[in-house]
Amino acid sequence: MSQAASADLSAFPAAAAAAGRMSSWQNWGTLLVLPYLAVFFVFVLYPVGYGLWLGNDLQSYRELFADDIFWRSVVNTIIFLGVGVNLKLAIALLLSGFFAVPRWWIRLLGLLFILPWAVPSIPTILSFRFMLNPEWGVINQVYYNLTFLDGPNWLNNPTLGLSLSIVVHIWKSLPFWTLILLAGRLAISKEMYEAAAIDGASALQRFRFITWPSMRQLYLTCTILSMFFTLGDFNSVYLLTGGGPADLTHVLATLGIRYIRLDQVDLAMASIICALPLMAPLMVFMMRRLSK
């Protein structure tokens, strides 16, 4: 009887693992996972490792640090992160309160609001570029009809070009972060707001003492995640300005393309690696917070 029971138990994966051998299901699972591991190695680990190896030459960093465009790109990246992330999350927090109101027309606006994030980046950002064309763009056409003056060459000015890239980035990614913060708002108990309203608390007081304490951790997590995504945002800058004029609107995410076009692959890899000192502490900080 005991031998038959042990034979039946060995058919289960847990019992087979406890006995020190793999069951047939585990063997099949291993075989099915191997192709994914191969793809991960070929298309993720190998390219990243090869890039780190290319950028591991000290001479590459000497040439990189001697390039004025690199330092301009570092400054542009800091501005892009500081303005883009904070302004985007602040607007998303305000809009999450607006979309939390249960009205049918607000839900309809919410569907339209999601469209910029849902539509692919190439047609949407290129449409901005066409609208900003100084000769036949719709923005300068409207400007001329109102003032009878020629509009500015928007993308030929480095300050305007970088500012418009930030605007496009915020417009494109704002719906995603608004949805995240909206979910955080809806998770707050309505009884807390009802009790505060009975006590005579104003809307600002309800936000200060109920909404913000409940969403503070979520807001911080979204800020760190948004910094990762913004640091790697290639489309908003490259599709709008192409890094121009005179390579003055490049960020670290697009600077590598400049070096690749100049046949300087080692500098391209080195410029990307230079972002790791900023990303690594944020990643460690975020993982520690999530582990709690």
CSV table of N, CA, C and O in Angstrom, one decimal, residues 43-99:
chain,number,residue,atom,x,y,z
A,43,PHE,N,19.2,39.2,-27.7
A,43,PHE,CA,18.7,40.5,-28.0
A,43,PHE,C,18.8,41.5,-26.8
A,43,PHE,O,18.5,42.7,-27.0
A,44,VAL,N,19.1,41.1,-25.6
A,44,VAL,CA,19.2,42.0,-24.5
A,44,VAL,C,20.6,41.9,-23.9
A,44,VAL,O,21.3,43.0,-23.9
A,45,LEU,N,21.0,40.8,-23.4
A,45,LEU,CA,22.3,40.8,-22.7
A,45,LEU,C,23.5,41.0,-23.6
A,45,LEU,O,24.4,41.8,-23.2
A,46,TYR,N,23.5,40.4,-24.7
A,46,TYR,CA,24.6,40.5,-25.6
A,46,TYR,C,24.8,42.0,-26.2
A,46,TYR,O,25.9,42.5,-26.1
A,47,PRO,N,23.7,42.6,-26.7
A,47,PRO,CA,23.9,44.0,-27.1
A,47,PRO,C,24.3,45.0,-26.0
A,47,PRO,O,25.1,45.8,-26.2
A,48,VAL,N,23.7,44.8,-24.8
A,48,VAL,CA,24.1,45.7,-23.7
A,48,VAL,C,25.5,45.4,-23.3
A,48,VAL,O,26.3,46.4,-23.1
A,49,GLY,N,25.9,44.2,-23.2
A,49,GLY,CA,27.3,43.9,-22.8
A,49,GLY,C,28.3,44.4,-23.9
A,49,GLY,O,29.4,44.9,-23.5
A,50,TYR,N,27.9,44.2,-25.2
A,50,TYR,CA,28.8,44.7,-26.2
A,50,TYR,C,28.9,46.2,-26.2
A,50,TYR,O,30.0,46.8,-26.4
A,51,GLY,N,27.8,46.9,-25.9
A,51,GLY,CA,27.8,48.3,-25.8
A,51,GLY,C,28.7,48.8,-24.6
A,51,GLY,O,29.5,49.8,-24.7
A,52,LEU,N,28.6,48.1,-23.5
A,52,LEU,CA,29.5,48.4,-22.3
A,52,LEU,C,30.9,48.2,-22.7
A,52,LEU,O,31.8,49.0,-22.3
A,53,TRP,N,31.2,47.2,-23.5
A,53,TRP,CA,32.6,46.9,-23.8
A,53,TRP,C,33.1,48.0,-24.8
A,53,TRP,O,34.3,48.4,-24.7
A,54,LEU,N,32.3,48.4,-25.7
A,54,LEU,CA,32.7,49.5,-26.6
A,54,LEU,C,33.0,50.8,-25.9
A,54,LEU,O,33.9,51.5,-26.3
A,55,GLY,N,32.2,51.1,-24.9
A,55,GLY,CA,32.3,52.3,-24.1
A,55,GLY,C,33.3,52.2,-23.0
A,55,GLY,O,33.3,53.1,-22.1
A,56,ASN,N,34.1,51.1,-22.9
A,56,ASN,CA,35.0,50.9,-21.8
A,56,ASN,C,36.4,51.4,-22.0
A,56,ASN,O,37.3,51.1,-21.3
A,57,ASP,N,36.6,52.2,-23.1
A,57,ASP,CA,37.9,52.8,-23.4
A,57,ASP,C,38.0,54.2,-22.8
A,57,ASP,O,37.2,55.0,-23.1
A,58,LEU,N,39.0,54.4,-22.1
A,58,LEU,CA,39.2,55.7,-21.4
A,58,LEU,C,39.4,56.8,-22.5
A,58,LEU,O,39.0,57.9,-22.3
A,59,GLN,N,40.0,56.5,-23.6
A,59,GLN,CA,40.2,57.4,-24.6
A,59,GLN,C,38.9,58.0,-25.2
A,59,GLN,O,38.8,59.1,-25.5
A,60,SER,N,37.9,57.1,-25.2
A,60,SER,CA,36.6,57.5,-25.7
A,60,SER,C,36.0,58.5,-24.7
A,60,SER,O,35.4,59.5,-25.2
A,61,TYR,N,36.2,58.4,-23.4
A,61,TYR,CA,35.6,59.3,-22.5
A,61,TYR,C,36.4,60.7,-22.6
A,61,TYR,O,35.8,61.7,-22.4
A,62,ARG,N,37.7,60.6,-22.9
A,62,ARG,CA,38.5,61.8,-23.0
A,62,ARG,C,37.9,62.6,-24.2
A,62,ARG,O,37.8,63.9,-24.1
A,63,GLU,N,37.7,62.0,-25.3
A,63,GLU,CA,37.2,62.6,-26.5
A,63,GLU,C,35.7,63.1,-26.2
A,63,GLU,O,35.4,64.2,-26.7
A,64,LEU,N,35.0,62.3,-25.5
A,64,LEU,CA,33.6,62.7,-25.2
A,64,LEU,C,33.5,64.0,-24.4
A,64,LEU,O,32.8,64.9,-24.6
A,65,PHE,N,34.3,64.0,-23.3
A,65,PHE,CA,34.3,65.1,-22.4
A,65,PHE,C,34.9,66.4,-23.0
A,65,PHE,O,34.7,67.5,-22.5
A,66,ALA,N,35.7,66.2,-24.1
A,66,ALA,CA,36.2,67.4,-24.8
A,66,ALA,C,35.3,67.9,-25.8
A,66,ALA,O,35.5,69.0,-26.4
A,67,ASP,N,34.1,67.3,-26.0
A,67,ASP,CA,33.1,67.7,-27.0
A,67,ASP,C,32.1,68.7,-26.3
A,67,ASP,O,31.5,68.3,-25.4
A,68,ASP,N,32.0,69.9,-26.8
A,68,ASP,CA,31.1,70.9,-26.2
A,68,ASP,C,29.6,70.4,-26.4
A,68,ASP,O,28.8,70.7,-25.6
A,69,ILE,N,29.3,69.7,-27.5
A,69,ILE,CA,28.0,69.2,-27.7
A,69,ILE,C,27.5,68.2,-26.6
A,69,ILE,O,26.4,68.2,-26.2
A,70,PHE,N,28.5,67.4,-26.1
A,70,PHE,CA,28.2,66.5,-25.1
A,70,PHE,C,27.7,67.3,-23.8
A,70,PHE,O,26.7,66.9,-23.2
A,71,TRP,N,28.5,68.3,-23.4
A,71,TRP,CA,28.1,69.0,-22.2
A,71,TRP,C,26.8,69.8,-22.4
A,71,TRP,O,26.0,70.0,-21.5
A,72,ARG,N,26.6,70.3,-23.6
A,72,ARG,CA,25.3,70.9,-23.9
A,72,ARG,C,24.2,69.9,-23.8
A,72,ARG,O,23.1,70.3,-23.3
A,73,SER,N,24.4,68.7,-24.2
A,73,SER,CA,23.4,67.7,-24.1
A,73,SER,C,23.1,67.3,-22.7
A,73,SER,O,22.0,67.0,-22.3
A,74,VAL,N,24.1,67.3,-21.8
A,74,VAL,CA,23.9,67.0,-20.4
A,74,VAL,C,23.1,68.1,-19.8
A,74,VAL,O,22.1,67.8,-19.0
A,75,VAL,N,23.3,69.4,-20.1
A,75,VAL,CA,22.5,70.5,-19.6
A,75,VAL,C,21.1,70.3,-20.1
A,75,VAL,O,20.1,70.5,-19.3
A,76,ASN,N,20.9,70.0,-21.4
A,76,ASN,CA,19.6,69.9,-21.9
A,76,ASN,C,18.8,68.7,-21.3
A,76,ASN,O,17.6,68.8,-21.0
A,77,THR,N,19.6,67.6,-21.0
A,77,THR,CA,18.9,66.5,-20.3
A,77,THR,C,18.5,66.9,-18.9
A,77,THR,O,17.4,66.5,-18.5
A,78,ILE,N,19.3,67.6,-18.2
A,78,ILE,CA,18.9,68.0,-16.8
A,78,ILE,C,17.6,68.9,-16.9
A,78,ILE,O,16.7,68.8,-16.1
A,79,ILE,N,17.6,69.9,-17.8
A,79,ILE,CA,16.4,70.7,-18.0
A,79,ILE,C,15.2,69.9,-18.4
A,79,ILE,O,14.1,70.1,-17.9
A,80,PHE,N,15.4,69.0,-19.3
A,80,PHE,CA,14.3,68.1,-19.8
A,80,PHE,C,13.7,67.3,-18.7
A,80,PHE,O,12.5,67.2,-18.6
A,81,LEU,N,14.6,66.8,-17.8
A,81,LEU,CA,14.1,66.0,-16.7
A,81,LEU,C,13.4,66.9,-15.7
A,81,LEU,O,12.3,66.6,-15.2
A,82,GLY,N,14.1,67.9,-15.3
A,82,GLY,CA,13.6,68.8,-14.2
A,82,GLY,C,12.3,69.4,-14.5
A,82,GLY,O,11.3,69.3,-13.7
A,83,VAL,N,12.2,70.0,-15.7
A,83,VAL,CA,10.9,70.6,-16.1
A,83,VAL,C,9.9,69.6,-16.5
A,83,VAL,O,8.7,69.7,-16.1
A,84,GLY,N,10.3,68.7,-17.4
A,84,GLY,CA,9.3,67.7,-17.9
A,84,GLY,C,8.7,66.8,-16.9
A,84,GLY,O,7.4,66.7,-16.8
A,85,VAL,N,9.4,66.3,-16.0
A,85,VAL,CA,8.9,65.3,-15.0
A,85,VAL,C,8.0,66.1,-14.0
A,85,VAL,O,6.9,65.6,-13.7
A,86,ASN,N,8.5,67.1,-13.4
A,86,ASN,CA,7.8,67.8,-12.3
A,86,ASN,C,6.5,68.5,-12.9
A,86,ASN,O,5.4,68.4,-12.2
A,87,LEU,N,6.6,69.1,-14.0
A,87,LEU,CA,5.4,69.8,-14.6
A,87,LEU,C,4.4,68.7,-15.0
A,87,LEU,O,3.2,68.9,-14.8
A,88,LYS,N,4.9,67.7,-15.6
A,88,LYS,CA,4.0,66.6,-16.0
A,88,LYS,C,3.2,66.0,-14.8
A,88,LYS,O,2.0,65.8,-14.9
A,89,LEU,N,3.9,65.6,-13.8
A,89,LEU,CA,3.3,65.0,-12.6
A,89,LEU,C,2.4,66.0,-11.9
A,89,LEU,O,1.3,65.5,-11.4
A,90,ALA,N,2.7,67.2,-11.8
A,90,ALA,CA,1.9,68.2,-11.2
A,90,ALA,C,0.5,68.4,-11.9
A,90,ALA,O,-0.5,68.4,-11.3
A,91,ILE,N,0.6,68.5,-13.2
A,91,ILE,CA,-0.6,68.6,-14.1
A,91,ILE,C,-1.4,67.3,-14.0
A,91,ILE,O,-2.7,67.3,-13.9
A,92,ALA,N,-0.7,66.1,-14.0
A,92,ALA,CA,-1.5,64.9,-13.9
A,92,ALA,C,-2.2,64.8,-12.5
A,92,ALA,O,-3.3,64.2,-12.5
A,93,LEU,N,-1.6,65.3,-11.5
A,93,LEU,CA,-2.3,65.2,-10.1
A,93,LEU,C,-3.5,66.1,-10.2
A,93,LEU,O,-4.6,65.7,-9.6
A,94,LEU,N,-3.4,67.3,-10.8
A,94,LEU,CA,-4.6,68.1,-10.9
A,94,LEU,C,-5.7,67.5,-11.7
A,94,LEU,O,-6.9,67.5,-11.4
A,95,LEU,N,-5.3,67.0,-12.9
A,95,LEU,CA,-6.3,66.4,-13.8
A,95,LEU,C,-6.9,65.1,-13.2
A,95,LEU,O,-8.1,64.8,-13.5
A,96,SER,N,-6.2,64.4,-12.4
A,96,SER,CA,-6.8,63.2,-11.7
A,96,SER,C,-7.9,63.6,-10.8
A,96,SER,O,-8.9,62.8,-10.7
A,97,GLY,N,-7.9,64.7,-10.2
A,97,GLY,CA,-9.0,65.2,-9.4
A,97,GLY,C,-10.2,65.6,-10.3
A,97,GLY,O,-11.3,65.4,-9.9
A,98,PHE,N,-9.9,66.1,-11.5
A,98,PHE,CA,-11.0,66.5,-12.4
A,98,PHE,C,-11.7,65.3,-12.9
A,98,PHE,O,-12.9,65.2,-13.0
A,99,PHE,N,-10.9,64.3,-13.4
A,99,PHE,CA,-11.5,63.1,-13.9
A,99,PHE,C,-12.1,62.2,-12.9
A,99,PHE,O,-12.8,61.2,-13.3
